[in-house]
Coordinates of C-alpha atoms in Angstrom, one line a residue:
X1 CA 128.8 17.3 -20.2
X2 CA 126.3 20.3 -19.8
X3 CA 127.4 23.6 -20.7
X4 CA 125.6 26.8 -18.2
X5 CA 125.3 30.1 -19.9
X6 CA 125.3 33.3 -17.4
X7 CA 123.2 36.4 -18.0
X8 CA 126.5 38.5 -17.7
X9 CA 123.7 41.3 -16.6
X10 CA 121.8 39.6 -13.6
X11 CA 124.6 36.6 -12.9
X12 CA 122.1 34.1 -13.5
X13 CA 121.7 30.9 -15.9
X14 CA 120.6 32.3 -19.4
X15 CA 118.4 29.9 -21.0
X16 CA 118.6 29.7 -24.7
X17 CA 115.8 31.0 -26.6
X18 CA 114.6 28.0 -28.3
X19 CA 114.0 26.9 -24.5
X20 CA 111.2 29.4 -24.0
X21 CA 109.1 27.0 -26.2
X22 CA 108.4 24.6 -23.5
X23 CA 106.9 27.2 -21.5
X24 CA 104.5 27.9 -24.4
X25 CA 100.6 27.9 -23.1
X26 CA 98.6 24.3 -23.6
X27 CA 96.0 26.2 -24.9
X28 CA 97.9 28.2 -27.6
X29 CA 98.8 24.6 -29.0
X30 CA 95.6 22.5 -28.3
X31 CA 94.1 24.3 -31.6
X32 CA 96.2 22.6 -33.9
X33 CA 96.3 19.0 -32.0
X34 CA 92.6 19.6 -32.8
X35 CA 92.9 19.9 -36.2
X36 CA 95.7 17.4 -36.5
X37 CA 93.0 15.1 -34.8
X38 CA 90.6 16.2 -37.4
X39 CA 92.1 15.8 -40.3
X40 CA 93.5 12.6 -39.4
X41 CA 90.4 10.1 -40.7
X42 CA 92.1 7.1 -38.9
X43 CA 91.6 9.4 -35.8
X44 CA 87.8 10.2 -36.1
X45 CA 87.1 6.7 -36.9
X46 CA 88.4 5.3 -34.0
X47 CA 86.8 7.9 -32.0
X48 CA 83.5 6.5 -33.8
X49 CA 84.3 3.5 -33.1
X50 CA 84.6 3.7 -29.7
X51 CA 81.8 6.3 -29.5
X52 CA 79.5 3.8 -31.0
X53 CA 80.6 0.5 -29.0
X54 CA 80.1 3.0 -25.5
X55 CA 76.8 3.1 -26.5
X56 CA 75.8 -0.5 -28.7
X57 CA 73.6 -1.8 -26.4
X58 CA 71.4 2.0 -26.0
X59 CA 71.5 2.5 -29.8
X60 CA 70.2 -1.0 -30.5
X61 CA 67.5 -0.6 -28.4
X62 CA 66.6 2.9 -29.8
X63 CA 66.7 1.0 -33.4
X64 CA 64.3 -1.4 -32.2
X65 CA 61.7 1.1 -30.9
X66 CA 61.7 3.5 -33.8
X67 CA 61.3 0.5 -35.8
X68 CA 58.1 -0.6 -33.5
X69 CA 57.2 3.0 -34.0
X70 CA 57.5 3.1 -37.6
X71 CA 55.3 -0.3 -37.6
X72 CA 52.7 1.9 -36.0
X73 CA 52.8 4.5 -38.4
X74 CA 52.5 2.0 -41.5
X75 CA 49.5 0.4 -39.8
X76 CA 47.8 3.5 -38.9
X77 CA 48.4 6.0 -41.2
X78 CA 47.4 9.7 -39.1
X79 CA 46.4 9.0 -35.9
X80 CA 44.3 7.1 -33.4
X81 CA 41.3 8.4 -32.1
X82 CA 39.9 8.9 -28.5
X83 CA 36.3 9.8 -28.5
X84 CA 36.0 13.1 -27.0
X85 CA 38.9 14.7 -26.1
X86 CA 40.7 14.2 -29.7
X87 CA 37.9 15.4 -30.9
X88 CA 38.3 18.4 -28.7
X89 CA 41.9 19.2 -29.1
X90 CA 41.6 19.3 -32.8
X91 CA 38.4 21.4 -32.6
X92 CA 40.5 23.9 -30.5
X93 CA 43.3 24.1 -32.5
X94 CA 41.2 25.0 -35.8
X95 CA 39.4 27.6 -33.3
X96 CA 41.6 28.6 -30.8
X97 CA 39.3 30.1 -28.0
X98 CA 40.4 29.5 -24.3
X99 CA 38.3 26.4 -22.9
X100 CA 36.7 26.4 -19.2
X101 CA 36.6 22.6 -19.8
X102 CA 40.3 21.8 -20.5
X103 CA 44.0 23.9 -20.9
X104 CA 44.6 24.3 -24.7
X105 CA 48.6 23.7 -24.5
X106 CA 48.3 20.8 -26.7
X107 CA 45.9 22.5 -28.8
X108 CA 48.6 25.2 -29.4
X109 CA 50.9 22.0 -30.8
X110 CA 47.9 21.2 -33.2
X111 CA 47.8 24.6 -34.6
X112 CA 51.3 25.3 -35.4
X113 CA 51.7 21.9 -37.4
X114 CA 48.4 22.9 -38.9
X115 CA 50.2 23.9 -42.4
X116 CA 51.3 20.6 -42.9
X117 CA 47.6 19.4 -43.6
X118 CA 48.7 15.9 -41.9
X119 CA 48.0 13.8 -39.3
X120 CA 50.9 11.4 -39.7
X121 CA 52.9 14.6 -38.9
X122 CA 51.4 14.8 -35.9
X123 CA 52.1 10.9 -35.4
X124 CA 55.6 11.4 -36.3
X125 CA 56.3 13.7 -33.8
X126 CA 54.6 12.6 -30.8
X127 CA 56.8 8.7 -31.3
X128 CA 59.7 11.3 -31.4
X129 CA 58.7 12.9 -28.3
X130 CA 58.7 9.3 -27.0
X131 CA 61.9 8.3 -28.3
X132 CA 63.5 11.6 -26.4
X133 CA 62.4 10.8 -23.8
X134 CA 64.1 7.1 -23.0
X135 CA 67.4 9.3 -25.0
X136 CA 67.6 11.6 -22.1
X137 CA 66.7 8.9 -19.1
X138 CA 69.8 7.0 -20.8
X139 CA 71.7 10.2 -20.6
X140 CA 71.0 11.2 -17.6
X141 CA 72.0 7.7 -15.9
X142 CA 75.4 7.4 -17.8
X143 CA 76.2 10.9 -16.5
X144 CA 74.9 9.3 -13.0
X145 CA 77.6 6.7 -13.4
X146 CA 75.7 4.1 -14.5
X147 CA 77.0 1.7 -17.4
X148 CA 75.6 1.1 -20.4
X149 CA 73.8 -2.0 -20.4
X150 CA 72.2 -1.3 -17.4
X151 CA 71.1 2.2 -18.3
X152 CA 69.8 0.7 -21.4
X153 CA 67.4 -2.1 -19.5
X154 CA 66.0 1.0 -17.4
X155 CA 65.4 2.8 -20.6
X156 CA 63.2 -0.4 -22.1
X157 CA 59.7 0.3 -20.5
X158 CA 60.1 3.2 -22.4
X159 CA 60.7 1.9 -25.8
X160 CA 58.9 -1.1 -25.9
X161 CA 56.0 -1.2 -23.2
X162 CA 53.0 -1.5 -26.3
X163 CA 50.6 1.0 -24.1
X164 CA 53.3 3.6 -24.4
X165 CA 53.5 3.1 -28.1
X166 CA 50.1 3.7 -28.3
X167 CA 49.0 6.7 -26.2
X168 CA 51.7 8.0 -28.7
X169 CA 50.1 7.2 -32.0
X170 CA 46.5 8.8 -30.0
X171 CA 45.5 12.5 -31.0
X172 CA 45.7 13.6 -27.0
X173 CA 47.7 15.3 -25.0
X174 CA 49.9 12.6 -22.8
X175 CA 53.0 12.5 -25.5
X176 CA 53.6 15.9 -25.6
X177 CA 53.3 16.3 -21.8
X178 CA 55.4 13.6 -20.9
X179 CA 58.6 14.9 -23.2
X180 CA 57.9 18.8 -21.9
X181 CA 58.4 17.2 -18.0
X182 CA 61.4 15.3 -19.3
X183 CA 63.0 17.8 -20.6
X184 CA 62.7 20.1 -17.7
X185 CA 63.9 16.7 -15.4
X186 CA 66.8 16.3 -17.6
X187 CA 67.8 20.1 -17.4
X188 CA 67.4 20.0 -13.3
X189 CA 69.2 16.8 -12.9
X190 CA 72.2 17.8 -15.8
X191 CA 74.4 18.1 -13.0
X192 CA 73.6 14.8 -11.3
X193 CA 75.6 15.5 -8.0
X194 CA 75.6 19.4 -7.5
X195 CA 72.2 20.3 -8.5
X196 CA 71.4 22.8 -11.3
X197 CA 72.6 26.7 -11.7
X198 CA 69.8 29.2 -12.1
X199 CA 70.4 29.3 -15.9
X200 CA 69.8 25.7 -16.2
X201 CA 66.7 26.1 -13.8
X202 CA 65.3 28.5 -16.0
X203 CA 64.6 26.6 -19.1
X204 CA 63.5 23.5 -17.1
X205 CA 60.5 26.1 -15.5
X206 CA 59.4 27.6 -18.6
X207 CA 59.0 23.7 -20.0
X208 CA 57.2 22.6 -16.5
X209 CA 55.3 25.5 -16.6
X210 CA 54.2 25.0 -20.4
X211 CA 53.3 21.6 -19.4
X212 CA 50.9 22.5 -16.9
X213 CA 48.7 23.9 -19.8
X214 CA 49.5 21.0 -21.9
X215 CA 47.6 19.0 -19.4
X216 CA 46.2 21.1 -15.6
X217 CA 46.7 17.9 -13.6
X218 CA 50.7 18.8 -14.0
X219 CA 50.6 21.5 -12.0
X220 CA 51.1 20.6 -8.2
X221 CA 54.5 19.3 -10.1
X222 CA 55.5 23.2 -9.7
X223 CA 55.6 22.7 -5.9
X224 CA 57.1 19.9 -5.7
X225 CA 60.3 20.7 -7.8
X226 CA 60.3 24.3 -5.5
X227 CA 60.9 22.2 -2.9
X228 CA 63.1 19.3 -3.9
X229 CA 65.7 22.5 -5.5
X230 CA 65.3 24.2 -2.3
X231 CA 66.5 21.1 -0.3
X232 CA 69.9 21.1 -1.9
X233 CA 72.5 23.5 -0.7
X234 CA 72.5 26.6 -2.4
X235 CA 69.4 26.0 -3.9
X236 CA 67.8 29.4 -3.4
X237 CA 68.5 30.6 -6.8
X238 CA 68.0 27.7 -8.6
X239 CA 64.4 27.5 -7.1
X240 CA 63.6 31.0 -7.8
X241 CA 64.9 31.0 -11.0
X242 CA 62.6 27.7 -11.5
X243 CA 59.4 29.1 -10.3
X244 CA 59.6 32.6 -11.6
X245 CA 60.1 31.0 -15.2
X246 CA 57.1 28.6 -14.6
X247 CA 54.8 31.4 -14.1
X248 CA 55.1 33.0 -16.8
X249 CA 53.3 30.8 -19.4
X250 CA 51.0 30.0 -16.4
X251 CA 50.1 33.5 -15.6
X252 CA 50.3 34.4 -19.7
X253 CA 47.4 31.6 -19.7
X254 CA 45.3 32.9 -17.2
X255 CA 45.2 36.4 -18.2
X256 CA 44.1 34.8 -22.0
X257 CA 41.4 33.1 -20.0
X258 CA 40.0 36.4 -18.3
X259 CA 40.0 38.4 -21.4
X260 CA 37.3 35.2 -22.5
X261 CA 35.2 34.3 -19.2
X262 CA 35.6 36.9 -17.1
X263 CA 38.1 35.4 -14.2
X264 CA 41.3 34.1 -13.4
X265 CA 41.9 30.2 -13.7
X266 CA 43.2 27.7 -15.9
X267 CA 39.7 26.0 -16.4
X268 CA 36.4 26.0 -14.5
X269 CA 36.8 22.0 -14.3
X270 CA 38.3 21.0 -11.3
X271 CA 35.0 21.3 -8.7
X272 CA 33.3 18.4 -11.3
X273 CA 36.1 16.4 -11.1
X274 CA 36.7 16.4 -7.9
X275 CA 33.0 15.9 -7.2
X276 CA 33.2 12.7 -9.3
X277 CA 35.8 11.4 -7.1
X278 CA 34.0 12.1 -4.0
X279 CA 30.7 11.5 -4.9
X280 CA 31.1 7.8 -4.8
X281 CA 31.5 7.2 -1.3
X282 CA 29.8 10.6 -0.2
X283 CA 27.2 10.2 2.7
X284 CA 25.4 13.4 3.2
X285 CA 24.8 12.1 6.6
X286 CA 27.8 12.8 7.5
X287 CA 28.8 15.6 5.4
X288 CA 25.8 17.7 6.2
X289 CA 26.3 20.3 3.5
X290 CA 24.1 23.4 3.1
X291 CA 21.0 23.5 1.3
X292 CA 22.1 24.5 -1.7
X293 CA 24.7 21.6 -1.9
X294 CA 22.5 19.1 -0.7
X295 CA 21.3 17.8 -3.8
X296 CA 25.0 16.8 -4.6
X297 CA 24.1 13.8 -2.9
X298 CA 24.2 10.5 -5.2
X299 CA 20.8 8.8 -4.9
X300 CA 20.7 5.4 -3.1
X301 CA 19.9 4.1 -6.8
X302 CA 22.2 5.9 -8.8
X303 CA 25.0 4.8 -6.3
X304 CA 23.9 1.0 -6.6
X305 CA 24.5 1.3 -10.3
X306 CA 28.4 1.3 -9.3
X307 CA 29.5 3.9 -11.5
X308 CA 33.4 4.7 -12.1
X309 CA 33.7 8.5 -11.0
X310 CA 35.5 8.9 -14.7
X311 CA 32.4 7.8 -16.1
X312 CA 30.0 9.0 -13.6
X313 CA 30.8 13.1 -14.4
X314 CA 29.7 12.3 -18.2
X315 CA 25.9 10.8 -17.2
X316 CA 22.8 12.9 -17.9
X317 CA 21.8 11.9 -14.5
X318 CA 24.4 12.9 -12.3
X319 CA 23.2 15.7 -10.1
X320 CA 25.5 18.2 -11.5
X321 CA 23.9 17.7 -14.8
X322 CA 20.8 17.8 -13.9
X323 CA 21.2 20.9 -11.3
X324 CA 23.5 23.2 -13.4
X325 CA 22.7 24.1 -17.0
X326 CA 26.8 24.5 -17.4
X327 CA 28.8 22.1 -15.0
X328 CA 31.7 24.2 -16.1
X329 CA 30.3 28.0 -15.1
X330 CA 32.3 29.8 -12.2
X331 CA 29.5 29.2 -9.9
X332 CA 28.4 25.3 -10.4
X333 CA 32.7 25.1 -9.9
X334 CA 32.8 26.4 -6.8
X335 CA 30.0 24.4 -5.2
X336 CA 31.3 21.2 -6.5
X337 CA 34.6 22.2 -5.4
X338 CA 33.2 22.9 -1.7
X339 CA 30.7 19.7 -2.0
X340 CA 34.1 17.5 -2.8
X341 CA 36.4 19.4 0.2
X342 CA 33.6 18.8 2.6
X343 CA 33.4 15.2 2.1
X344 CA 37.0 14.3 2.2
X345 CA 37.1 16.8 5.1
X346 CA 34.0 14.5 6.7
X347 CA 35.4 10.8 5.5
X348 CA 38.9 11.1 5.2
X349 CA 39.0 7.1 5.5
X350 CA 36.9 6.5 2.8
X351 CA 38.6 9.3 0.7
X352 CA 41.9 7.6 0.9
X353 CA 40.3 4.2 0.2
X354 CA 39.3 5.3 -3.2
X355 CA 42.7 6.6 -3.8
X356 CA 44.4 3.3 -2.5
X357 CA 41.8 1.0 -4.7
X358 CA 43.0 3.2 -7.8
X359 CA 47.2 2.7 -6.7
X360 CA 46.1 -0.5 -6.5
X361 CA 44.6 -1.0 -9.8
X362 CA 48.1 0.7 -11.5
X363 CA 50.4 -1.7 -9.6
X364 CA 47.7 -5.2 -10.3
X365 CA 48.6 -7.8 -12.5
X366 CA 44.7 -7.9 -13.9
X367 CA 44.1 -4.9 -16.3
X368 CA 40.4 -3.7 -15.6
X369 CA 37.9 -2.5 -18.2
X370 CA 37.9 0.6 -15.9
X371 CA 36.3 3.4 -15.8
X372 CA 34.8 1.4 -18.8
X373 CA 35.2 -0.8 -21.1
X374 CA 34.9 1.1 -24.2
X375 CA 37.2 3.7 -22.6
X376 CA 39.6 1.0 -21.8
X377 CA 39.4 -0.5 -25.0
X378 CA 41.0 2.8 -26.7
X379 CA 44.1 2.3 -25.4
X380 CA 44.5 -0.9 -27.4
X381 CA 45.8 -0.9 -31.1
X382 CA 42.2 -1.3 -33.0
X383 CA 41.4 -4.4 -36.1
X384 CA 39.1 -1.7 -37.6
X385 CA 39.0 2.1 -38.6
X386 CA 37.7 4.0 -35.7
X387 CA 33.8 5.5 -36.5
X388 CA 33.0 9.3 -35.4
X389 CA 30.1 10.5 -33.9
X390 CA 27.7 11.8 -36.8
X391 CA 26.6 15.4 -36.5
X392 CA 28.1 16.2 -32.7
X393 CA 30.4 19.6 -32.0
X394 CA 33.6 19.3 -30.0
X395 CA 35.6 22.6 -29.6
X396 CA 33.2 24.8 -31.3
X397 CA 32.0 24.7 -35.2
X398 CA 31.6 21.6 -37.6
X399 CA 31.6 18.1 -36.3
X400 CA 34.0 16.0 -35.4
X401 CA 34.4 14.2 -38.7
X402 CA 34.3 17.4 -41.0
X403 CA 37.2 19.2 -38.4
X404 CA 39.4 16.1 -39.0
X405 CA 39.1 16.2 -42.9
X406 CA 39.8 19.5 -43.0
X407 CA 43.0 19.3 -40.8
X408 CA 44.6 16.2 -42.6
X409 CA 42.9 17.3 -45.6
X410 CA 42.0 14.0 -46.1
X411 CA 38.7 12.1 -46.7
X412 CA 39.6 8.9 -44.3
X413 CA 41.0 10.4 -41.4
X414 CA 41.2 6.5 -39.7
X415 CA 43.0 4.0 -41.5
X416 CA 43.9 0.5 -41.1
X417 CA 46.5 -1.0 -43.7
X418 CA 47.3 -4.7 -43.1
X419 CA 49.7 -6.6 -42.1
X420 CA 51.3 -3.7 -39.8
X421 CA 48.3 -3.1 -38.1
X422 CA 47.7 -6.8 -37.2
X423 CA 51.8 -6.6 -36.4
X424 CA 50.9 -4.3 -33.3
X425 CA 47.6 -6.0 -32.6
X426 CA 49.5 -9.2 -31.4
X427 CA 52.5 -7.2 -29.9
X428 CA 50.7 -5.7 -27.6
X429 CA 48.9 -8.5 -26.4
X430 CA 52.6 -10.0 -25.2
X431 CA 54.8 -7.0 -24.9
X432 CA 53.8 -4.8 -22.0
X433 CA 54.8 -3.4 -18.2
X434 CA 52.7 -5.3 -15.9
X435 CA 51.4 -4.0 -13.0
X436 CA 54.0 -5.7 -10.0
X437 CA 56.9 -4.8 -12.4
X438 CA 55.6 -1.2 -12.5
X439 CA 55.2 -1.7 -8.5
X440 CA 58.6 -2.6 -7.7
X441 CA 60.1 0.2 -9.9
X442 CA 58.2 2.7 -7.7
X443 CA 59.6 0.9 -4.3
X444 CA 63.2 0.9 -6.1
X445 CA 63.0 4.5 -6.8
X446 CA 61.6 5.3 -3.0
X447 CA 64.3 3.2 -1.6
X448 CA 66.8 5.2 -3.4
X449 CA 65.3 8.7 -1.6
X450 CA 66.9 7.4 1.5
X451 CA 69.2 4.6 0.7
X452 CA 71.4 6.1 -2.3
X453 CA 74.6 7.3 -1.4
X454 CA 75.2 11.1 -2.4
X455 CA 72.8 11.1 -4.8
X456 CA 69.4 11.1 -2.5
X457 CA 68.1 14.4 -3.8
X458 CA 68.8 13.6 -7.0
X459 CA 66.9 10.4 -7.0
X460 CA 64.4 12.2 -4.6
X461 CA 63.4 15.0 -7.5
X462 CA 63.0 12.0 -10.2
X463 CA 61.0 9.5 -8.0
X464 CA 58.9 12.7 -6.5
X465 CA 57.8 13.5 -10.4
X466 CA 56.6 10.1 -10.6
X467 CA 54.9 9.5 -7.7
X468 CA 53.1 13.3 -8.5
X469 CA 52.3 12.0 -11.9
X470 CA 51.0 8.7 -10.5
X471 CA 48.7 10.0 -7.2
X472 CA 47.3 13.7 -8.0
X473 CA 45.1 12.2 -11.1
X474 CA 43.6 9.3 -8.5
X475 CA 43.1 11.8 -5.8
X476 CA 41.6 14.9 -7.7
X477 CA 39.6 12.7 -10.6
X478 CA 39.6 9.0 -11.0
X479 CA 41.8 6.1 -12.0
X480 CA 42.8 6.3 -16.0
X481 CA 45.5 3.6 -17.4
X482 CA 46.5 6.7 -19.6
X483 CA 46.9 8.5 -16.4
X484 CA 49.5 5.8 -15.6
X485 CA 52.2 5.5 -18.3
X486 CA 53.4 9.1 -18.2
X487 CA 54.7 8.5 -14.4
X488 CA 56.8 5.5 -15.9
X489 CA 59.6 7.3 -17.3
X490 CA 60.1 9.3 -14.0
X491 CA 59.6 6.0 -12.1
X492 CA 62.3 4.4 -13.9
X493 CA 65.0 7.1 -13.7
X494 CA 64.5 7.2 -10.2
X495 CA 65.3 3.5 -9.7
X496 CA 68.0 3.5 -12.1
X497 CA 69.9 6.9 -10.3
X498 CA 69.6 4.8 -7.4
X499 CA 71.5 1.9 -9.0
X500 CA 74.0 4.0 -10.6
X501 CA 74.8 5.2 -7.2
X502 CA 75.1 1.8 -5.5
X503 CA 77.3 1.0 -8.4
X504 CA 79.5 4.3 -7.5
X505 CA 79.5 3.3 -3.8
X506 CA 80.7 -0.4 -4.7
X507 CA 83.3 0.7 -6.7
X508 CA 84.6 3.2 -4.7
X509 CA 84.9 -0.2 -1.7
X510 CA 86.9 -1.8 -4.1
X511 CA 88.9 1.0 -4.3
X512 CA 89.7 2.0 -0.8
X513 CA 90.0 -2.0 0.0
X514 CA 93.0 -2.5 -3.5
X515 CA 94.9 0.6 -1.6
X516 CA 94.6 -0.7 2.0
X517 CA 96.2 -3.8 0.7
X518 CA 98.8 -1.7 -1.5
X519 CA 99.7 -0.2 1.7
X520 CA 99.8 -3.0 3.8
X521 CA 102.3 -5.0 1.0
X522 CA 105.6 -5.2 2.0
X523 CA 108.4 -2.9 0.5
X524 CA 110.5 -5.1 -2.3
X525 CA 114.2 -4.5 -2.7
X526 CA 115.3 -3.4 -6.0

């Protein structure tokens, strides 16, 4: 029986106060299921639990790579050592002075750890940088849809490819620049199927931008991004929220720059080399430069000597050197700059050729001793403490020795401590992306810019990175393995966004084709 009680002043059904309850606002009682759910420990550990077997097969492999890492560290105490440009970097960030050879954005990195007197620090951080990075690819692809194993196997060439480990452990610029472009990727691609507000672009082009003077050969990425934001739909903002935020450490840069050479510019750099990657199949034949340029020309006997276009810049006999007192001064970079334009303009053939040869040398299954051996052979975990070059100045000041003694404050600034070392000696002769594998990731990825269902522009910003990453270094300088790896990451998201969109589009066929066959069951009779 159910008793009504009427509102003798409106005639209608009184509800009794205690009834008003039910109406109460979710949110006025979601604080306290909060802190019911808090202080209930059975609670938090299930949610641990779960939270922990989500992710099992990610977090083991993170384990295994920090542990790979730490190897490195305990075999290598500091850092490893590229002749040259370490030697540089460090140089700058003990005198910071703006370089018309290379951007100092790494440099900057070098001088705010500076008061830690270490070079393991320095280590530390840049296998942390590298650890971030396969963190936010996983991220990114279980946002994507993708589950967790498979997220995980995309994130592997990332943790355990040996090359990556050690570009990490070297004193250059690669680690740091790789993690700044990954962390503007992540922001942009955060909201996988929408595409990003202008708050989130923001961030991501103040990182992109910064990376750019982390290493120069990052900046056509600018462009692209611009346009892969601008091809979404309502895109405008995002994009001009994007690029006005990458100009600002960009233009900050350049204006340091003027108030130290006199002009605007990142370096003074590009014109050599772009000359080295031109000069190689040059024929001034063809070209016909100007007078003044003439002399460019290779020599029919310094071209026989085969000389890699990395390598080629660097020798006493190269025409630049022996024309220009500074290969670096406003004036020698514009005339190499012009020299290089004419002859792609003249031998467009040949120009792509080169390009091709070095796309084909990242994607081989041989690993060449290119653009030398030695070079080549820095990229490989070393038996015996590196040696530095007695008595020679890199970055302005003392030697190259004396400036990394008195940044680690140490007396041995290469180390080799046994069995670690030994440990990554042998993994990296096994453990490793080849070439094909690297290949196919790329042809995943490109597949995905047209194949993937709703998530094409997504997958088209990621692959777009890598494949910027991958060709601007072959076509404005030379082939470099190191030039290589930091395209990987990028590669690999974009072939697993593509995946985790076939996986979406499979799943929702199963669905459609479980409801047609609901409908199409006959009604049962209770």
């Amino acid at each position: 029986m159910c008793l009504l009680v009427i509102n003798e002043t409106t005639g209608r059904p009184a509800l009794p106060r205690r009834s008003f309850a039910i109406f109460t606002p979710a949110r006025a009682i979601r604080p306290d299921l909060r802190s019911q759910r808090r202080a209930d420990p059975g609670t938090a550990r299930a949610r641990m639990l779960r939270w922990l077997g989500t992710h099992a097969f990610f977090l083991m492999a993170l384990a295994g790579g920090a542990y790979l890492r730490w190897t490195a560290v305990r075999g290598y105490p500091g850092v490893l050592w590229f002749t040259g440009d370490s030697y540089f970097y460090l140089g700058r960030a003990l005198r910071p002075h703006p370089s018309p050879s290379k951007t100092l954005g790494y440099s900057f990195l070098l001088n705010l750890m500076e008061p830690l007197h270490s070079l393991t620090a320095v280590a530390v951080v840049q296998h942390l940088m590298g650890l971030a990075v396969a963190v936010m690819i996983y991220l990114l692809l279980r946002r994507a849809g993708l589950p967790g194993w498979a997220a995980t196997l995309v994130t592997l060439p990332v943790l355990y490819d040996a090359y990556q480990i050690e570009l990490e452990h070297l004193l250059m610029s690669e680690a740091l620049f790789t993690f700044l472009i990954a962390a503007g990727v992540t922001l942009l691609l955060w909201r996988i199927r929408t595409g990003p507000p202008w708050w989130l672009a923001l961030p991501a082009g103040l990182l992109l931008g910064y990376a750019v003077l982390v290493r120069s050969a990052g900046a056509p990425l600018i462009p692209v991004i611009l346009v892969c934001l601008l091809l979404r739909r309502r895109g405008l903002r995002a994009a001009a929220a994007f690029g006005a935020a990458a100009a600002v450490p960009i233009v900050s840069y350049m204006a340091w720059f003027h108030s130290a050479h006199g002009g605007y510019g990142l370096t003074y750099s590009d014109g050599l080399y772009l000359w080295g990657r031109t000069a190689v199949f040059a024929d001034c034949a063809k070209i016909r430069p100007p007078m003044h340029e003439d002399g460019l020309c290779l020599t029919p006997e310094l071209k026989q000597q085969g000389y890699a276009p990395g390598h080629l810049i660097w020798r006493s006999e190269a025409p630049p050197r022996v024309i220009y007192e500074s290969t670096v001064s406003p004036q020698a970079n514009k005339v190499l700059r012009d020299f290089a334009i004419r002859a792609v303009l003249a031998q467009p053939g040949d120009y792509l050729r080169t390009v091709a040869d070095g796309m084909g040398k990242a994607f081989s299954p041989e690993r060449f001793p290119y653009p030398t051996a030695a070079t080549e052979a820095l990229y490989h975990f070393p038996s015996d403490p590196q040696i530095f070059p007695g008595g020679k100045s890199w970055g302005g000041g003392h030697s190259a020795l004396l400036d990394a003694m008195t940044y680690g404050r140490t007396a041995t600034p290469s180390r080799v401590v046994q069995p670690h070392a030994d440990t990554m000696v042998a993994y990296q002769r096994n453990v490793y992306l080849p070439g094909p594998a690297l290949g196919v990731i790329f042809v995943v990825g490109a597949a995905g810019t047209l194949l993937a269902p709703r998530l094409r522009r997504t997958v088209l910003l990621a692959w777009a990175t890598a494949a910027t990453l991958l060709v601007f270094p072959l076509a404005s300088a030379d082939f470099d393995y190191r030039y290589v790896l930091p395209a990987t990451p990028f590669a690999c998201l974009a072939a697993g966004l593509f995946l985790a969109a076939l996986c979406a589009a499979v799943s929702r066929r199963r669905g459609s084709r479980d409801e047609r066959r609901g409908d199409s069951d006959p009604a049962t009779a209770p």
